[in-house]
């Protein structure tokens, strides 16, 4: 069952994989909603048992530079701080690739997906490998 982290972000865990669902990423950034979500991510994903995560991202069909800058700066730092090994990003269209490539944290493997289920399967597979 999902837990609300902030106005635009929900969290749940399945089979040891942390799952953050961002309803509308640009709106969450504009509202200052991402700080709480990113803090939750660091606190939750820092658990040594959590090696892989899935982040679903809505509202990024028309990504602007602010969204990509946020991913490059904030999510790179958050990923490095948490120590997660594998991150699957789920977003529509080319956004999944742009976002997964902008996270530049060392020692984190990122992959973009169009759909949630394949992303979750990949994350579960990586967790057990």
PDB file of C-alpha atoms in Angstrom:
ATOM      1  CA  UNK A   1       0.000   0.000   0.000  1.00  0.00           C
ATOM      2  CA  UNK A   2       1.329   3.405  -0.966  1.00  0.00           C
ATOM      3  CA  UNK A   3       2.131   6.083   1.586  1.00  0.00           C
ATOM      4  CA  UNK A   4       1.909   9.786   0.769  1.00  0.00           C
ATOM      5  CA  UNK A   5       5.317  11.425   1.154  1.00  0.00           C
ATOM      6  CA  UNK A   6       4.208  14.854  -0.051  1.00  0.00           C
ATOM      7  CA  UNK A   7       1.499  16.404  -2.203  1.00  0.00           C
ATOM      8  CA  UNK A   8       2.881  14.959  -5.450  1.00  0.00           C
ATOM      9  CA  UNK A   9       4.846  11.908  -4.252  1.00  0.00           C
ATOM     10  CA  UNK A  10       3.806   8.485  -2.947  1.00  0.00           C
ATOM     11  CA  UNK A  11       6.030   5.668  -1.721  1.00  0.00           C
ATOM     12  CA  UNK A  12       5.715   1.924  -1.382  1.00  0.00           C
ATOM     13  CA  UNK A  13       7.998  -1.071  -1.165  1.00  0.00           C
ATOM     14  CA  UNK A  14       7.641  -4.349  -3.058  1.00  0.00           C
ATOM     15  CA  UNK A  15       9.967  -7.289  -2.558  1.00  0.00           C
ATOM     16  CA  UNK A  16      12.695  -5.087  -1.083  1.00  0.00           C
ATOM     17  CA  UNK A  17      12.542  -2.516  -3.902  1.00  0.00           C
ATOM     18  CA  UNK A  18      11.670   1.083  -2.965  1.00  0.00           C
ATOM     19  CA  UNK A  19       9.157   2.704  -5.312  1.00  0.00           C
ATOM     20  CA  UNK A  20       8.606   6.463  -5.486  1.00  0.00           C
ATOM     21  CA  UNK A  21       5.770   7.695  -7.703  1.00  0.00           C
ATOM     22  CA  UNK A  22       5.900  11.362  -8.670  1.00  0.00           C
ATOM     23  CA  UNK A  23       2.552  12.449 -10.089  1.00  0.00           C
ATOM     24  CA  UNK A  24       3.713  15.670 -11.788  1.00  0.00           C
ATOM     25  CA  UNK A  25       7.444  16.339 -11.543  1.00  0.00           C
ATOM     26  CA  UNK A  26       7.508  19.947 -12.848  1.00  0.00           C
ATOM     27  CA  UNK A  27       4.621  20.901 -10.533  1.00  0.00           C
ATOM     28  CA  UNK A  28       6.366  19.208  -7.601  1.00  0.00           C
ATOM     29  CA  UNK A  29       9.519  21.233  -8.274  1.00  0.00           C
ATOM     30  CA  UNK A  30       7.543  24.479  -8.596  1.00  0.00           C
ATOM     31  CA  UNK A  31       5.693  23.779  -5.336  1.00  0.00           C
ATOM     32  CA  UNK A  32       8.917  22.980  -3.466  1.00  0.00           C
ATOM     33  CA  UNK A  33       7.512  19.494  -2.914  1.00  0.00           C
ATOM     34  CA  UNK A  34      10.628  17.618  -3.963  1.00  0.00           C
ATOM     35  CA  UNK A  35      12.688  18.508  -0.857  1.00  0.00           C
ATOM     36  CA  UNK A  36      10.490  16.339   1.389  1.00  0.00           C
ATOM     37  CA  UNK A  37      10.444  13.546  -1.193  1.00  0.00           C
ATOM     38  CA  UNK A  38      14.215  13.625  -1.640  1.00  0.00           C
ATOM     39  CA  UNK A  39      14.786  13.595   2.114  1.00  0.00           C
ATOM     40  CA  UNK A  40      12.440  10.602   2.384  1.00  0.00           C
ATOM     41  CA  UNK A  41      14.381   8.913  -0.417  1.00  0.00           C
ATOM     42  CA  UNK A  42      17.712   9.368   1.366  1.00  0.00           C
ATOM     43  CA  UNK A  43      16.326   8.143   4.691  1.00  0.00           C
ATOM     44  CA  UNK A  44      14.589   5.129   3.161  1.00  0.00           C
ATOM     45  CA  UNK A  45      17.051   4.107   0.460  1.00  0.00           C
ATOM     46  CA  UNK A  46      20.030   4.357   2.829  1.00  0.00           C
ATOM     47  CA  UNK A  47      18.918   1.072   4.396  1.00  0.00           C
ATOM     48  CA  UNK A  48      21.691  -1.413   3.475  1.00  0.00           C
ATOM     49  CA  UNK A  49      19.010  -3.934   2.473  1.00  0.00           C
ATOM     50  CA  UNK A  50      17.676  -1.609  -0.252  1.00  0.00           C
ATOM     51  CA  UNK A  51      19.930  -1.959  -3.263  1.00  0.00           C
ATOM     52  CA  UNK A  52      17.531  -1.005  -6.038  1.00  0.00           C
ATOM     53  CA  UNK A  53      14.684   1.455  -6.513  1.00  0.00           C
ATOM     54  CA  UNK A  54      12.088   2.498  -9.069  1.00  0.00           C
ATOM     55  CA  UNK A  55      11.100   6.129  -9.608  1.00  0.00           C
ATOM     56  CA  UNK A  56       8.033   6.785 -11.767  1.00  0.00           C
ATOM     57  CA  UNK A  57       7.845  10.321 -13.090  1.00  0.00           C
ATOM     58  CA  UNK A  58       4.712  11.971 -14.430  1.00  0.00           C
ATOM     59  CA  UNK A  59       4.246  15.283 -16.158  1.00  0.00           C
ATOM     60  CA  UNK A  60       7.505  15.208 -18.094  1.00  0.00           C
ATOM     61  CA  UNK A  61       6.165  14.925 -21.628  1.00  0.00           C
ATOM     62  CA  UNK A  62       7.463  18.452 -22.287  1.00  0.00           C
ATOM     63  CA  UNK A  63      10.557  18.567 -20.107  1.00  0.00           C
ATOM     64  CA  UNK A  64      12.276  21.856 -19.680  1.00  0.00           C
ATOM     65  CA  UNK A  65      15.821  22.622 -18.604  1.00  0.00           C
ATOM     66  CA  UNK A  66      14.726  23.196 -14.989  1.00  0.00           C
ATOM     67  CA  UNK A  67      13.600  19.560 -14.689  1.00  0.00           C
ATOM     68  CA  UNK A  68      16.829  18.201 -16.150  1.00  0.00           C
ATOM     69  CA  UNK A  69      18.962  20.519 -14.021  1.00  0.00           C
ATOM     70  CA  UNK A  70      17.106  19.337 -10.915  1.00  0.00           C
ATOM     71  CA  UNK A  71      17.772  15.698 -11.801  1.00  0.00           C
ATOM     72  CA  UNK A  72      21.423  16.367 -12.594  1.00  0.00           C
ATOM     73  CA  UNK A  73      22.123  18.319  -9.414  1.00  0.00           C
ATOM     74  CA  UNK A  74      19.714  17.092  -6.748  1.00  0.00           C
ATOM     75  CA  UNK A  75      19.105  13.489  -7.779  1.00  0.00           C
ATOM     76  CA  UNK A  76      22.774  12.838  -8.404  1.00  0.00           C
ATOM     77  CA  UNK A  77      23.524  14.012  -4.852  1.00  0.00           C
ATOM     78  CA  UNK A  78      20.589  12.084  -3.366  1.00  0.00           C
ATOM     79  CA  UNK A  79      21.592   8.884  -5.164  1.00  0.00           C
ATOM     80  CA  UNK A  80      25.192   9.198  -4.007  1.00  0.00           C
ATOM     81  CA  UNK A  81      24.135   9.924  -0.425  1.00  0.00           C
ATOM     82  CA  UNK A  82      21.729   6.976  -0.244  1.00  0.00           C
ATOM     83  CA  UNK A  83      24.153   4.368  -1.573  1.00  0.00           C
ATOM     84  CA  UNK A  84      21.580   2.714  -3.861  1.00  0.00           C
ATOM     85  CA  UNK A  85      23.187   0.562  -6.557  1.00  0.00           C
ATOM     86  CA  UNK A  86      20.408   0.432  -9.190  1.00  0.00           C
ATOM     87  CA  UNK A  87      17.737   2.978 -10.168  1.00  0.00           C
ATOM     88  CA  UNK A  88      14.979   2.400 -12.720  1.00  0.00           C
ATOM     89  CA  UNK A  89      13.236   5.518 -14.015  1.00  0.00           C
ATOM     90  CA  UNK A  90       9.776   5.185 -15.555  1.00  0.00           C
ATOM     91  CA  UNK A  91       8.555   8.047 -17.742  1.00  0.00           C
ATOM     92  CA  UNK A  92       6.848   8.608 -21.068  1.00  0.00           C
ATOM     93  CA  UNK A  93       8.781   8.912 -24.296  1.00  0.00           C
ATOM     94  CA  UNK A  94      12.314  10.185 -24.466  1.00  0.00           C
ATOM     95  CA  UNK A  95      12.059  11.612 -20.931  1.00  0.00           C
ATOM     96  CA  UNK A  96      12.994   8.235 -19.447  1.00  0.00           C
ATOM     97  CA  UNK A  97      16.343   8.318 -21.237  1.00  0.00           C
ATOM     98  CA  UNK A  98      17.064  11.969 -20.546  1.00  0.00           C
ATOM     99  CA  UNK A  99      16.359  11.573 -16.847  1.00  0.00           C
ATOM    100  CA  UNK A 100      18.279   8.319 -16.435  1.00  0.00           C
ATOM    101  CA  UNK A 101      21.320   9.838 -18.161  1.00  0.00           C
ATOM    102  CA  UNK A 102      21.253  13.033 -16.064  1.00  0.00           C
ATOM    103  CA  UNK A 103      21.748  11.161 -12.789  1.00  0.00           C
ATOM    104  CA  UNK A 104      25.536  11.134 -12.680  1.00  0.00           C
ATOM    105  CA  UNK A 105      26.095   9.498  -9.285  1.00  0.00           C
ATOM    106  CA  UNK A 106      29.102   7.227  -9.336  1.00  0.00           C
ATOM    107  CA  UNK A 107      28.498   3.541  -8.661  1.00  0.00           C
ATOM    108  CA  UNK A 108      24.771   3.827  -9.508  1.00  0.00           C
ATOM    109  CA  UNK A 109      23.446   2.009 -12.553  1.00  0.00           C
ATOM    110  CA  UNK A 110      20.410   3.769 -14.027  1.00  0.00           C
ATOM    111  CA  UNK A 111      18.001   2.590 -16.699  1.00  0.00           C
ATOM    112  CA  UNK A 112      14.940   4.192 -18.278  1.00  0.00           C
ATOM    113  CA  UNK A 113      11.643   2.386 -18.897  1.00  0.00           C
ATOM    114  CA  UNK A 114       8.318   3.256 -20.538  1.00  0.00           C
ATOM    115  CA  UNK A 115       6.304   0.987 -18.227  1.00  0.00           C
ATOM    116  CA  UNK A 116       6.324   0.218 -14.514  1.00  0.00           C
ATOM    117  CA  UNK A 117       6.248  -3.608 -14.509  1.00  0.00           C
ATOM    118  CA  UNK A 118       9.436  -4.130 -16.580  1.00  0.00           C
ATOM    119  CA  UNK A 119      11.189  -1.525 -14.409  1.00  0.00           C
ATOM    120  CA  UNK A 120      10.162  -3.322 -11.229  1.00  0.00           C
ATOM    121  CA  UNK A 121      11.271  -6.682 -12.610  1.00  0.00           C
ATOM    122  CA  UNK A 122      14.662  -5.216 -13.578  1.00  0.00           C
ATOM    123  CA  UNK A 123      15.072  -3.667 -10.118  1.00  0.00           C
ATOM    124  CA  UNK A 124      14.129  -6.950  -8.381  1.00  0.00           C
ATOM    125  CA  UNK A 125      16.515  -8.867 -10.627  1.00  0.00           C
ATOM    126  CA  UNK A 126      19.376  -6.465  -9.863  1.00  0.00           C
ATOM    127  CA  UNK A 127      18.620  -6.630  -6.150  1.00  0.00           C
ATOM    128  CA  UNK A 128      19.192 -10.371  -6.094  1.00  0.00           C
ATOM    129  CA  UNK A 129      22.159 -10.552  -8.464  1.00  0.00           C
TER     130      UNK A 129
END
